[in-house]
PDB file of C-alpha atoms and ligand atoms in Angstrom:
ATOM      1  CA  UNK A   9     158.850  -9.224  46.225  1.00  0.00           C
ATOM      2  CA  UNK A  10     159.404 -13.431  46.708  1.00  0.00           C
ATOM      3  CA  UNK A  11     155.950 -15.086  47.571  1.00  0.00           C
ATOM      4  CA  UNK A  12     155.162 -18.603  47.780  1.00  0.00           C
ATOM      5  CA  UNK A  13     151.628 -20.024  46.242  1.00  0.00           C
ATOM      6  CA  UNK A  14     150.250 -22.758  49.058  1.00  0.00           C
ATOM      7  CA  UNK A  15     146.382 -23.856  48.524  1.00  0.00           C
ATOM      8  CA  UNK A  16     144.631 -26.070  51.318  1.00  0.00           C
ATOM      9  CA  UNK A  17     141.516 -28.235  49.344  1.00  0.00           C
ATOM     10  CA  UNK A  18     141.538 -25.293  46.659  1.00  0.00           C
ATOM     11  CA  UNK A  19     141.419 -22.644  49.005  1.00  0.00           C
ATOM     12  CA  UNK A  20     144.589 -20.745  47.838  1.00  0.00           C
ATOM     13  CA  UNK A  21     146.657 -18.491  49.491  1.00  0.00           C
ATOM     14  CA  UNK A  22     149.999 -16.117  48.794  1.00  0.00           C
ATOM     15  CA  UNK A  23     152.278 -16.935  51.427  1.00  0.00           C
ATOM     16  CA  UNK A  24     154.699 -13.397  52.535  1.00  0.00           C
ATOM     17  CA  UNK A  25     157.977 -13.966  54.485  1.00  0.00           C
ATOM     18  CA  UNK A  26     157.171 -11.149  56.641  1.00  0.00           C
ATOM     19  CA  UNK A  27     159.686 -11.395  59.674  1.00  0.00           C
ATOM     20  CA  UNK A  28     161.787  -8.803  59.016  1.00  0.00           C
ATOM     21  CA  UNK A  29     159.304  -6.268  59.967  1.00  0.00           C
ATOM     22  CA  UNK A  30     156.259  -6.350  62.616  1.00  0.00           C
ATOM     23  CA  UNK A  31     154.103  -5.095  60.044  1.00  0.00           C
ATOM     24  CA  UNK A  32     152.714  -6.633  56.663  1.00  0.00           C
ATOM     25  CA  UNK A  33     154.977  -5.738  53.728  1.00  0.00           C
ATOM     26  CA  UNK A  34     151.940  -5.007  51.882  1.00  0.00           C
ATOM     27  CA  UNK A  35     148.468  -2.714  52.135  1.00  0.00           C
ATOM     28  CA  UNK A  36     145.393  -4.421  51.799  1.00  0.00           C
ATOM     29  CA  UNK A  37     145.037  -2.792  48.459  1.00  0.00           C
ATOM     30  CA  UNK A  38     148.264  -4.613  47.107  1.00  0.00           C
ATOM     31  CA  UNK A  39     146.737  -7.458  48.324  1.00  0.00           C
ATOM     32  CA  UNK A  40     143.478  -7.304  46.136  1.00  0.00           C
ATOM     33  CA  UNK A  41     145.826  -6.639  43.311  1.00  0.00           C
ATOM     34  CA  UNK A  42     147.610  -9.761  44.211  1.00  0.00           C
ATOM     35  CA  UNK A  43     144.879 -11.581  44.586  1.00  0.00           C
ATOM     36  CA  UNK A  44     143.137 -11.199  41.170  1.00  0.00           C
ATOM     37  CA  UNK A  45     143.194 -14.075  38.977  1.00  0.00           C
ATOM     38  CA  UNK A  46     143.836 -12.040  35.661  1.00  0.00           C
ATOM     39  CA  UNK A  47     145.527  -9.191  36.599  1.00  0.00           C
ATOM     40  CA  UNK A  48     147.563 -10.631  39.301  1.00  0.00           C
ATOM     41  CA  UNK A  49     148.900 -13.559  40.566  1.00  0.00           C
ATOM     42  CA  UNK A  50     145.375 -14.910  41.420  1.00  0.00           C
ATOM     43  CA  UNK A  51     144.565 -16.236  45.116  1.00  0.00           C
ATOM     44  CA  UNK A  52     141.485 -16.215  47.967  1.00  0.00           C
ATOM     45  CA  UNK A  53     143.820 -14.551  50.408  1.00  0.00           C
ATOM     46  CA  UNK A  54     147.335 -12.674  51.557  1.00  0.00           C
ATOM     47  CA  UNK A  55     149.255 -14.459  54.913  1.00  0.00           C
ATOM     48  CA  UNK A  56     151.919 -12.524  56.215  1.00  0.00           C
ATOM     49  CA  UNK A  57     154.369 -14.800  58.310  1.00  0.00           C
ATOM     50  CA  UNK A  58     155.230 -11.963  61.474  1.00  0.00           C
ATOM     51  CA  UNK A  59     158.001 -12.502  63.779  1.00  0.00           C
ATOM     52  CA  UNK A  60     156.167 -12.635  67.249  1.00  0.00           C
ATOM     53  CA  UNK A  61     155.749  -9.733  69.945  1.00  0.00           C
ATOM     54  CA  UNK A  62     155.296 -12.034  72.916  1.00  0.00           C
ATOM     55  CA  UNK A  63     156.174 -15.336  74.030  1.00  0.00           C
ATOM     56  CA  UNK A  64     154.649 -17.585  71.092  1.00  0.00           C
ATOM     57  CA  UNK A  65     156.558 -18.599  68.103  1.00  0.00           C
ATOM     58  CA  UNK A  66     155.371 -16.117  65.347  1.00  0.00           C
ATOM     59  CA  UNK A  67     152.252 -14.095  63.851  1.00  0.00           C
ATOM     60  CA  UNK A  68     149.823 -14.847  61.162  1.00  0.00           C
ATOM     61  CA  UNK A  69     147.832 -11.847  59.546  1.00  0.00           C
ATOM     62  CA  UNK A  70     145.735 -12.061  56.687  1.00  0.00           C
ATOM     63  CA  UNK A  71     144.062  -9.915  54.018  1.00  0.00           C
ATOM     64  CA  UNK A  72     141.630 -11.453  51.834  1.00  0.00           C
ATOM     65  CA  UNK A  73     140.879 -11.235  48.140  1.00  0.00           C
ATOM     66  CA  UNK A  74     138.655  -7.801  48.664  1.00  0.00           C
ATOM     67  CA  UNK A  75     141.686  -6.191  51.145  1.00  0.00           C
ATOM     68  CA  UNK A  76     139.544  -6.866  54.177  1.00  0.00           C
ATOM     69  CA  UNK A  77     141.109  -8.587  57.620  1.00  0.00           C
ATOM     70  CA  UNK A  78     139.450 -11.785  58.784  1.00  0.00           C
ATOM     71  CA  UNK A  79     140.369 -12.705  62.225  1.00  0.00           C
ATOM     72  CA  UNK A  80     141.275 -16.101  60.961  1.00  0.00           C
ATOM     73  CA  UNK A  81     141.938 -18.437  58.955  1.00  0.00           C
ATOM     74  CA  UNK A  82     141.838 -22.313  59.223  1.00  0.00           C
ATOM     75  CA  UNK A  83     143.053 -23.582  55.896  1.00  0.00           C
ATOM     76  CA  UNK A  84     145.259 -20.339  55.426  1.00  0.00           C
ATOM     77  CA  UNK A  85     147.178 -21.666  58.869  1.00  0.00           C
ATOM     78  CA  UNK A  86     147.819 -25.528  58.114  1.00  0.00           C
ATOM     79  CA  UNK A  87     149.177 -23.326  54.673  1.00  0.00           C
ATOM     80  CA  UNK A  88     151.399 -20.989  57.198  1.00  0.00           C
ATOM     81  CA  UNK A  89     152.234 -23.844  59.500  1.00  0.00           C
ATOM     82  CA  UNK A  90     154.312 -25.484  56.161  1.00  0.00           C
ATOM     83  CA  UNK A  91     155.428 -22.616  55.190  1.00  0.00           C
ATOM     84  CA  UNK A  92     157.485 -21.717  58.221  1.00  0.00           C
ATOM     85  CA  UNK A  93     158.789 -25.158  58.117  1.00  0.00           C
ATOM     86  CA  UNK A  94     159.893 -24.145  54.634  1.00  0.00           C
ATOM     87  CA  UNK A  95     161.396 -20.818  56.007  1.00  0.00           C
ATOM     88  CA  UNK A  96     163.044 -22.554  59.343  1.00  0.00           C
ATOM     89  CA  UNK A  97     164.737 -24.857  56.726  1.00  0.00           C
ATOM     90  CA  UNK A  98     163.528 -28.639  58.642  1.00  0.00           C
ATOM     91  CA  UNK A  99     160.216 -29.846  58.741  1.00  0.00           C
ATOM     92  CA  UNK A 100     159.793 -31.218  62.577  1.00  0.00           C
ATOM     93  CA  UNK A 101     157.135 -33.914  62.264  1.00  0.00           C
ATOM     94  CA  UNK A 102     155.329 -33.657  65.737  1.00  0.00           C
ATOM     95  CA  UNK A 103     156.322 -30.153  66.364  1.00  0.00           C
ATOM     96  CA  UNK A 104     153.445 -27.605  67.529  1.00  0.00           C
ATOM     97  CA  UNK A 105     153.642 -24.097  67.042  1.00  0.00           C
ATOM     98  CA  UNK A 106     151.888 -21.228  68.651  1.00  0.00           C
ATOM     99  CA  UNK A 107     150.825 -18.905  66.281  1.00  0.00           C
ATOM    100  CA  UNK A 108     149.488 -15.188  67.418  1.00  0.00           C
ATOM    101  CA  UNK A 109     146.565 -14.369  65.465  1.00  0.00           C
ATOM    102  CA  UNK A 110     143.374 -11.482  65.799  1.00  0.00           C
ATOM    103  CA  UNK A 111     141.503 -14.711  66.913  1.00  0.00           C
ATOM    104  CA  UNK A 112     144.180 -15.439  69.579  1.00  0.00           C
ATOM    105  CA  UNK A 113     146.858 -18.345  69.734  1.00  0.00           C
ATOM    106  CA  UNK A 114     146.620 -21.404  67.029  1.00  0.00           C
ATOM    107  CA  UNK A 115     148.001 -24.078  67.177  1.00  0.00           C
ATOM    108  CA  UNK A 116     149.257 -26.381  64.328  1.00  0.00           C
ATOM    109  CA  UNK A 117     151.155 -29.153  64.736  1.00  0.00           C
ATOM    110  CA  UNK A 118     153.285 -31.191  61.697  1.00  0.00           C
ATOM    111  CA  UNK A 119     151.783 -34.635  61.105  1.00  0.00           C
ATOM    112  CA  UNK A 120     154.257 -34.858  57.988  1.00  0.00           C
ATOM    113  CA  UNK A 121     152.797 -36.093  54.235  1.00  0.00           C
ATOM    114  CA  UNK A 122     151.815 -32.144  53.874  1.00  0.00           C
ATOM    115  CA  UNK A 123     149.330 -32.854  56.648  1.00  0.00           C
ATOM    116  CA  UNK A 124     148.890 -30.544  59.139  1.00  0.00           C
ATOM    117  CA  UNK A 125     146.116 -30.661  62.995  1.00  0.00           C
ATOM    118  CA  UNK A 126     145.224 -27.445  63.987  1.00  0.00           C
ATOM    119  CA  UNK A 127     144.026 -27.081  67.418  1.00  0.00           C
ATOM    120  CA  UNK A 128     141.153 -23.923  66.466  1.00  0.00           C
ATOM    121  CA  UNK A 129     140.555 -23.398  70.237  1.00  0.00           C
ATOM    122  CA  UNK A 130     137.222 -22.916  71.636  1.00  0.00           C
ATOM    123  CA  UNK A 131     134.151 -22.258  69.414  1.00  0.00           C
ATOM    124  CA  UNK A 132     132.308 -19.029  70.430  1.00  0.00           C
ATOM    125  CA  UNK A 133     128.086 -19.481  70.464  1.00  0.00           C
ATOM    126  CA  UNK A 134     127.197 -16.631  71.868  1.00  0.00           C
ATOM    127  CA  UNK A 135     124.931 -14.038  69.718  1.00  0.00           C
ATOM    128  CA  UNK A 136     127.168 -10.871  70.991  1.00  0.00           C
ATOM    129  CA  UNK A 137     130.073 -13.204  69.844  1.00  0.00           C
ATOM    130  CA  UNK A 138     129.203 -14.211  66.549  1.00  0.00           C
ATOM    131  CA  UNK A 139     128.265 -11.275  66.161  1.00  0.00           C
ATOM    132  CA  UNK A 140     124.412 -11.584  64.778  1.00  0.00           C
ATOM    133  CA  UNK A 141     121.329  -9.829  66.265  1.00  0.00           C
ATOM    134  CA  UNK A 142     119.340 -13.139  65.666  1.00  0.00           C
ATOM    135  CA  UNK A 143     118.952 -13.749  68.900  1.00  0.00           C
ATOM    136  CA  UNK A 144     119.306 -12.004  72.432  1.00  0.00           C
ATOM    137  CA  UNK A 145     123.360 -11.024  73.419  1.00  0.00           C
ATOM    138  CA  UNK A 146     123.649 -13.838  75.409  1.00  0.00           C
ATOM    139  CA  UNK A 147     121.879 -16.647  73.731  1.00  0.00           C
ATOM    140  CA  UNK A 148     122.812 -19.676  71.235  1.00  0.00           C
ATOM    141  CA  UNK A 149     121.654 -19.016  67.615  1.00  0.00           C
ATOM    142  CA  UNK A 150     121.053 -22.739  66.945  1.00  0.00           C
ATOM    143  CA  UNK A 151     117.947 -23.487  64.082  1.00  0.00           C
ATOM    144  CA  UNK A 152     116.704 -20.042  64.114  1.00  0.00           C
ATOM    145  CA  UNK A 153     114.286 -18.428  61.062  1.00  0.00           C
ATOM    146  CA  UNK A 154     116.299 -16.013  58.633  1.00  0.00           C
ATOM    147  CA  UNK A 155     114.675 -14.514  55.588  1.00  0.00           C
ATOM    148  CA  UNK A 156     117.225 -13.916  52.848  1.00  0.00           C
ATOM    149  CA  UNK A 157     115.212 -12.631  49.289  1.00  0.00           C
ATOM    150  CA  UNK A 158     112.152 -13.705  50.671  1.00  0.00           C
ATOM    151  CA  UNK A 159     113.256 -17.430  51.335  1.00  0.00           C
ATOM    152  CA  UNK A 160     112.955 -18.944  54.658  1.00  0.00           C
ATOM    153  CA  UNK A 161     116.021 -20.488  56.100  1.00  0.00           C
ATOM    154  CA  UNK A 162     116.563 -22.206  59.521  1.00  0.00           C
ATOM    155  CA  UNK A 163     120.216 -21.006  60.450  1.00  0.00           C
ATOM    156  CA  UNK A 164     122.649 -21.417  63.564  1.00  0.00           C
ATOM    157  CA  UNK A 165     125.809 -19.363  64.188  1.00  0.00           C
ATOM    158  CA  UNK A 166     129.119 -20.025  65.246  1.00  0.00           C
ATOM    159  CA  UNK A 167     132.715 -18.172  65.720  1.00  0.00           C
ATOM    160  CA  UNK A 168     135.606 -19.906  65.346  1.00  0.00           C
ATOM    161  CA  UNK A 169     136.912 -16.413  65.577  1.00  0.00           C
ATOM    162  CA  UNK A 170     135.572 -15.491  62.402  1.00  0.00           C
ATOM    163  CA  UNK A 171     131.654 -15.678  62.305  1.00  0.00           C
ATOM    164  CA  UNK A 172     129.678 -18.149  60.500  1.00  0.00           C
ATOM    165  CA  UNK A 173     126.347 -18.759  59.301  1.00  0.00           C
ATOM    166  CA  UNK A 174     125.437 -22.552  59.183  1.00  0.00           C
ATOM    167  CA  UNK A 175     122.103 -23.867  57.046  1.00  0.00           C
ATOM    168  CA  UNK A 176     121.280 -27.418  57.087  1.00  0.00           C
ATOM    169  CA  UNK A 177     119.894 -28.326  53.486  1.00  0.00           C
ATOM    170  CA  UNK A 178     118.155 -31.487  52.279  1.00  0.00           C
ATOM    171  CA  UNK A 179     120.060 -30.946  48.888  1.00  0.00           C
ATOM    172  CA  UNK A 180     123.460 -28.715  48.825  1.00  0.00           C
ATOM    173  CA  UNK A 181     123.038 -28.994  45.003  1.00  0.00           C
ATOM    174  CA  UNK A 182     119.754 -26.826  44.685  1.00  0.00           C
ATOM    175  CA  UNK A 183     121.373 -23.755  46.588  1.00  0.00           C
ATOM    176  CA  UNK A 184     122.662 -21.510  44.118  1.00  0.00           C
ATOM    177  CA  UNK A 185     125.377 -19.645  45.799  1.00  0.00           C
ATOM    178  CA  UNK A 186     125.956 -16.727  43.381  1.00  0.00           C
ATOM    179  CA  UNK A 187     122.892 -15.224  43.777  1.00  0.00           C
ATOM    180  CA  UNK A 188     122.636 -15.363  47.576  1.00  0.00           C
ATOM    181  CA  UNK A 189     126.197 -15.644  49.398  1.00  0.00           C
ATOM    182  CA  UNK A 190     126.859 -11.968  49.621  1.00  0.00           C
ATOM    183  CA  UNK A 191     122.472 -11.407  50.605  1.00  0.00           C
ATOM    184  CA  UNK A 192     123.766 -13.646  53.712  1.00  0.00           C
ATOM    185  CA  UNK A 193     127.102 -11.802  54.301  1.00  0.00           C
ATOM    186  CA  UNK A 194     125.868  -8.405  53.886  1.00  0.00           C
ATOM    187  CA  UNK A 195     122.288  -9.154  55.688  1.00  0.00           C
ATOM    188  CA  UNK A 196     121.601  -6.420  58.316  1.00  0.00           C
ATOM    189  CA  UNK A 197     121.959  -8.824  60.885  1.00  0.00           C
ATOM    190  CA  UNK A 198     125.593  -9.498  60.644  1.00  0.00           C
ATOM    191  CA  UNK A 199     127.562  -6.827  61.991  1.00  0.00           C
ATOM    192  CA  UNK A 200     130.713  -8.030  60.984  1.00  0.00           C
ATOM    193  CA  UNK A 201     129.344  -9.899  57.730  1.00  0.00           C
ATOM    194  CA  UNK A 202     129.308 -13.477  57.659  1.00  0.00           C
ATOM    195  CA  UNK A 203     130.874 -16.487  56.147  1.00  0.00           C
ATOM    196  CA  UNK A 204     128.101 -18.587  55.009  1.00  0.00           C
ATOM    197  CA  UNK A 205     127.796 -22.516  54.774  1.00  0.00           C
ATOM    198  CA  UNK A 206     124.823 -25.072  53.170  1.00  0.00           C
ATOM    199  CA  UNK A 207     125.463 -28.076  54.508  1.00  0.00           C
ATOM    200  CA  UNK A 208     123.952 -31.802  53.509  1.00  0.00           C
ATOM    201  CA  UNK A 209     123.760 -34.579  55.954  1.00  0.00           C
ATOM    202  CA  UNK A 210     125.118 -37.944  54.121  1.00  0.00           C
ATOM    203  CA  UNK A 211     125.501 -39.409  57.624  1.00  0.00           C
ATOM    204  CA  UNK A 212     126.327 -38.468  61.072  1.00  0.00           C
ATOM    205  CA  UNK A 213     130.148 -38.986  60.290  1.00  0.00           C
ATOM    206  CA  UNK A 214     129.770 -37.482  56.641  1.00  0.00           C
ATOM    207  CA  UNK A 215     128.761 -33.921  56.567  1.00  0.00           C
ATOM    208  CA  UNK A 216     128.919 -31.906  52.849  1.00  0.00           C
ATOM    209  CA  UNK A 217     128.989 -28.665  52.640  1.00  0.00           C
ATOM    210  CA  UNK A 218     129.390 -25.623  50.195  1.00  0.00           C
ATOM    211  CA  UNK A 219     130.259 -22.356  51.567  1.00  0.00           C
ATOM    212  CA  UNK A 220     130.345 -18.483  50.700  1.00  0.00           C
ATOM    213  CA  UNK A 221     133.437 -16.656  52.180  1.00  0.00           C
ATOM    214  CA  UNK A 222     133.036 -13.228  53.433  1.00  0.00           C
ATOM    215  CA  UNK A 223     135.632 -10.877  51.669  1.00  0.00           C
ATOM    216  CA  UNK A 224     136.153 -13.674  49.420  1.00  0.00           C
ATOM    217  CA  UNK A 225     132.892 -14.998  47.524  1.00  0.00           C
ATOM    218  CA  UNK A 226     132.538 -18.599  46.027  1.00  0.00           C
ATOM    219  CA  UNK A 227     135.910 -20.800  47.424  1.00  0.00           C
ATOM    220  CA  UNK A 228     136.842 -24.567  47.421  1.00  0.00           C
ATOM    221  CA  UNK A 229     136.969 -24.976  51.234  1.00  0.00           C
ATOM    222  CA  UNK A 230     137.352 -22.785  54.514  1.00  0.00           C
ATOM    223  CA  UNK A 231     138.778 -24.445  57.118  1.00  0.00           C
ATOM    224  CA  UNK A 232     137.064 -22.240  60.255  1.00  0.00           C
ATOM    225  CA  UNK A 233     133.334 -22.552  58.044  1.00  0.00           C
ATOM    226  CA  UNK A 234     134.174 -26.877  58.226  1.00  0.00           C
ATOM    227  CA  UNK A 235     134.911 -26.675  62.211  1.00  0.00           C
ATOM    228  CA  UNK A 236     132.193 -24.446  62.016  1.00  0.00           C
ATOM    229  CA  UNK A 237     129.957 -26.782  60.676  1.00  0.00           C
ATOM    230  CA  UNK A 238     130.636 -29.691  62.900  1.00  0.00           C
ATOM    231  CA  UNK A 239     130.001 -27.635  66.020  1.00  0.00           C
ATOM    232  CA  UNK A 240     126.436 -26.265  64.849  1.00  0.00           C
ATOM    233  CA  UNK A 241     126.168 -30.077  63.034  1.00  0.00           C
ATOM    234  CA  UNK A 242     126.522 -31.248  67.309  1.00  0.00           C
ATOM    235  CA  UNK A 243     124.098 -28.573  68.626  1.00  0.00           C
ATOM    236  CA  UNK A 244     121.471 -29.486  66.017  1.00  0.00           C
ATOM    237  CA  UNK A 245     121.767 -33.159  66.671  1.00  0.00           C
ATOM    238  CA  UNK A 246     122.955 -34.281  63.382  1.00  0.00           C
ATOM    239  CA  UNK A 247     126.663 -35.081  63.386  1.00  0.00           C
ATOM    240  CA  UNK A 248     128.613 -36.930  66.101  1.00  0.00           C
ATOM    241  CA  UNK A 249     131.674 -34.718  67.277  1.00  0.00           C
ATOM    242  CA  UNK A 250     134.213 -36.539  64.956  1.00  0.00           C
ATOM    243  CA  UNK A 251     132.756 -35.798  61.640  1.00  0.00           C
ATOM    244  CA  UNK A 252     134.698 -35.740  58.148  1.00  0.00           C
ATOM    245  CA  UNK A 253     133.657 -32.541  56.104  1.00  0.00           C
ATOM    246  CA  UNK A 254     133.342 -32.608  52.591  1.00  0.00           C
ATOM    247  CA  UNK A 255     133.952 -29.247  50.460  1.00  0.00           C
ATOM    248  CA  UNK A 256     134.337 -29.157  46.660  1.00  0.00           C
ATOM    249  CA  UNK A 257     138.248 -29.171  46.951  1.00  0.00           C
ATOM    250  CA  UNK A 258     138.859 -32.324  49.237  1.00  0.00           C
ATOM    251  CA  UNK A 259     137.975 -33.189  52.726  1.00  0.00           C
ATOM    252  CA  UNK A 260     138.736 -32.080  56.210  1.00  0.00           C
ATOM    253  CA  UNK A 261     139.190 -34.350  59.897  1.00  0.00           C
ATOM    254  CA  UNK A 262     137.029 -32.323  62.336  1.00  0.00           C
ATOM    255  CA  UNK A 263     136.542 -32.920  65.950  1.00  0.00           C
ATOM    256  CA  UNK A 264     134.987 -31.164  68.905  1.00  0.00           C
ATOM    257  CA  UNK A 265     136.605 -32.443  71.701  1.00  0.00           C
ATOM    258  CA  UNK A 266     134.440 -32.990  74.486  1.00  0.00           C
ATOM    259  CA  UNK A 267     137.410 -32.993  77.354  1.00  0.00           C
ATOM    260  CA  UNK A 268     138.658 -29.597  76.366  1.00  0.00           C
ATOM    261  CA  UNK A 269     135.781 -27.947  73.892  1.00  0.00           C
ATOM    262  CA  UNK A 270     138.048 -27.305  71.495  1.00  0.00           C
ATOM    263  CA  UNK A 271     138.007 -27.925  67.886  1.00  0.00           C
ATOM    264  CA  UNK A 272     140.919 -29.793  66.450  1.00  0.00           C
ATOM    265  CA  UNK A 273     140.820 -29.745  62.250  1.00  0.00           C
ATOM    266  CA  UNK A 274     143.528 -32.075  60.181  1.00  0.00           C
ATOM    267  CA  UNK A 275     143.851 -31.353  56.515  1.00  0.00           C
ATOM    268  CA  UNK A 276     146.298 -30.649  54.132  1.00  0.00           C
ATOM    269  CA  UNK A 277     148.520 -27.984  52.938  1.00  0.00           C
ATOM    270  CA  UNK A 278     150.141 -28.339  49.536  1.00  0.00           C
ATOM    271  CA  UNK A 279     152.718 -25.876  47.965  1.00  0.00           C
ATOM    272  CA  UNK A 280     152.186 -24.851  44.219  1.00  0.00           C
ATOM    273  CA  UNK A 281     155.317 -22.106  43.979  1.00  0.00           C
ATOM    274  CA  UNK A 282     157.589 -19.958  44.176  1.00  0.00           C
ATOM    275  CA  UNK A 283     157.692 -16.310  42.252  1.00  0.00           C
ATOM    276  CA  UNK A 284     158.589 -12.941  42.103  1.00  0.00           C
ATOM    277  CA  UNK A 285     156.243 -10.233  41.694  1.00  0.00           C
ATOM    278  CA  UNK A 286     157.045  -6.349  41.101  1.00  0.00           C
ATOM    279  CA  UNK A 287     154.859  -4.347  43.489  1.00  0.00           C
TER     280      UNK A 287
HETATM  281  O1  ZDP B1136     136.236 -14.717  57.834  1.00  0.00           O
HETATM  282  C1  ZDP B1136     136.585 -14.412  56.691  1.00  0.00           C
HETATM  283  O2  ZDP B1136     136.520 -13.229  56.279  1.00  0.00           O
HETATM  284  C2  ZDP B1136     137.128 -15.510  55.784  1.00  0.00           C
HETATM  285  N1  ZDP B1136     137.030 -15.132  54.401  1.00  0.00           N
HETATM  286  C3  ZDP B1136     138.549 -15.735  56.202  1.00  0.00           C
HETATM  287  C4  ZDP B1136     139.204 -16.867  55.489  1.00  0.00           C
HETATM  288  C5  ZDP B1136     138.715 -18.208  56.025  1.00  0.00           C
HETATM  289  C6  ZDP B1136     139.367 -19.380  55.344  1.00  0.00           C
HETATM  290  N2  ZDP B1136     138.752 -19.740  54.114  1.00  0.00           N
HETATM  291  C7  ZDP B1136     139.393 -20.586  56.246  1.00  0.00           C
HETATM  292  O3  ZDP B1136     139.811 -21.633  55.731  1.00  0.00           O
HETATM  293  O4  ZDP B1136     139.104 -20.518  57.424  1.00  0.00           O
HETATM  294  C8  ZDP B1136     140.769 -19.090  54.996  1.00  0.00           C
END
């Protein structure tokens, strides 16, 4: 099978043409196989490019490096977004496509230089909609007490149709996320299991942040935990709504508009290569 290696800020991805068929070419336990960095071709995640069953232009799935299926993915689609320019043949600077995903229709448009806005739609705060049982069904989880291995952490939630777990930290540095990413994505109160980010203020434009995937572990960047981070960095008073985010592979342009609520994320999306891979 052809594949094509794309990585946004280190967060890499193996990029399937997928439209000749409405359903992925692979299972999600090809995809782990994939995925390994020794035994395969190494990656955070499987996107399948789908031909679209509506109106909008195509369909994004996505299988991550255990074989699970995250609703989303914000650095995989600036990744998909160049990749179907690859596949169409032209890169339109300025064009926007609509892109069908389990988190509904995204948005990115082609800025050109490998750059890529996503609009991420509308950030979901609701406790039912994270989903977390940290607060009641139809309350905001902003600053609330978690205890993860006996540590007390102050934590707020937010989908961007994934969930997240955002924790405001004086020092990113001193959390050591080995030891307790998966206690936050596997803690009883995430239904769904969590993404988790630790997040330092440097100033109310500058946010830094260090994140835990669910499905995935340790990564350079997620691009839904960074829009993420800017909407709980609003609700907690400590980022204005045009904030850059700093992860360990680069940086990412995030801003919660206040006309429209939604979150609009501009990054990049680099291609590494092309292969073939027996299956
Ligand atoms: O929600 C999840 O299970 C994530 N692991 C999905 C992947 C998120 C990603 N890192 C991002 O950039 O949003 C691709």
């Amino acid at each position: 099978m052809k594949f094509t290696k794309y990585h946004g800020l280190g967060n890499d991805f193996i990029l399937i043409d997928n439209l000749s068929s409405p359903q992925p070419l692979l299972s999600p336990d090809d995809a782990v196989k994939l995925c390994d960095r020794h035994f395969g071709i190494g990656a955070d995640g499987v996107i399948f490019a789908l031909p679209s069953d509506n109106s909008n232009d195509y369909s994004m799935r996505i299988f991550n490096s255990d074989g699970s299926e995250p609703e989303m993915c914000g650095n995989g689609i600036r990744c998909f977004a160049q990749f179907i320019t690859e596949l169409e043949g032209i890169e339109r600077v300025g064009k926007t496509y609509s892109i069908n995903t389990l988190a509904g229709v995204i948005s990115p448009t082609i800025q050109g230089h490998g750059q890529v806005k996503v609009d991420m739609g509308e950030p979901q705060l609701l406790a039912q909609q994270i989903p977390t049982t940290l607060a009641e069904k139809d309350e905001k989880v902003i600053n609330k007490l978690l205890v993860v291995n006996n540590q007390e952490y102050f934590v707020s939630c937010v989908s961007m149709g994934n969930p997240h777990c955002l924790v405001f930290v004086d020092n990113i540095d001193s959390i050591d996320l080995s030891s307790i990413g998966s206690l936050f994505e596997y803690h009883s109160c995430f239904p769904q299991k969590t993404n988790t980010e630790f997040i330092q203020v440097i100033n109310p434009h500058y946010l830094k942040m260090k994140v835990w995937e669910r499905g995935a572990g340790i990564t350079l960047a997620c691009g839904t935990g960074a829009c993420a981070t800017v909407v709980a960095g609003v609700l907690n008073n400590k980022c204005e709504r045009k904030t850059t985010v700093e992860l360990p592979g680069g940086c990412l342009d995030i801003e919660w508009c206040e006309q429209d609520n939604h979150v609009y994320m501009t990054g990049p999306a680099t291609k590494v290569f092309v292969g073939e891979v027996d299956i």
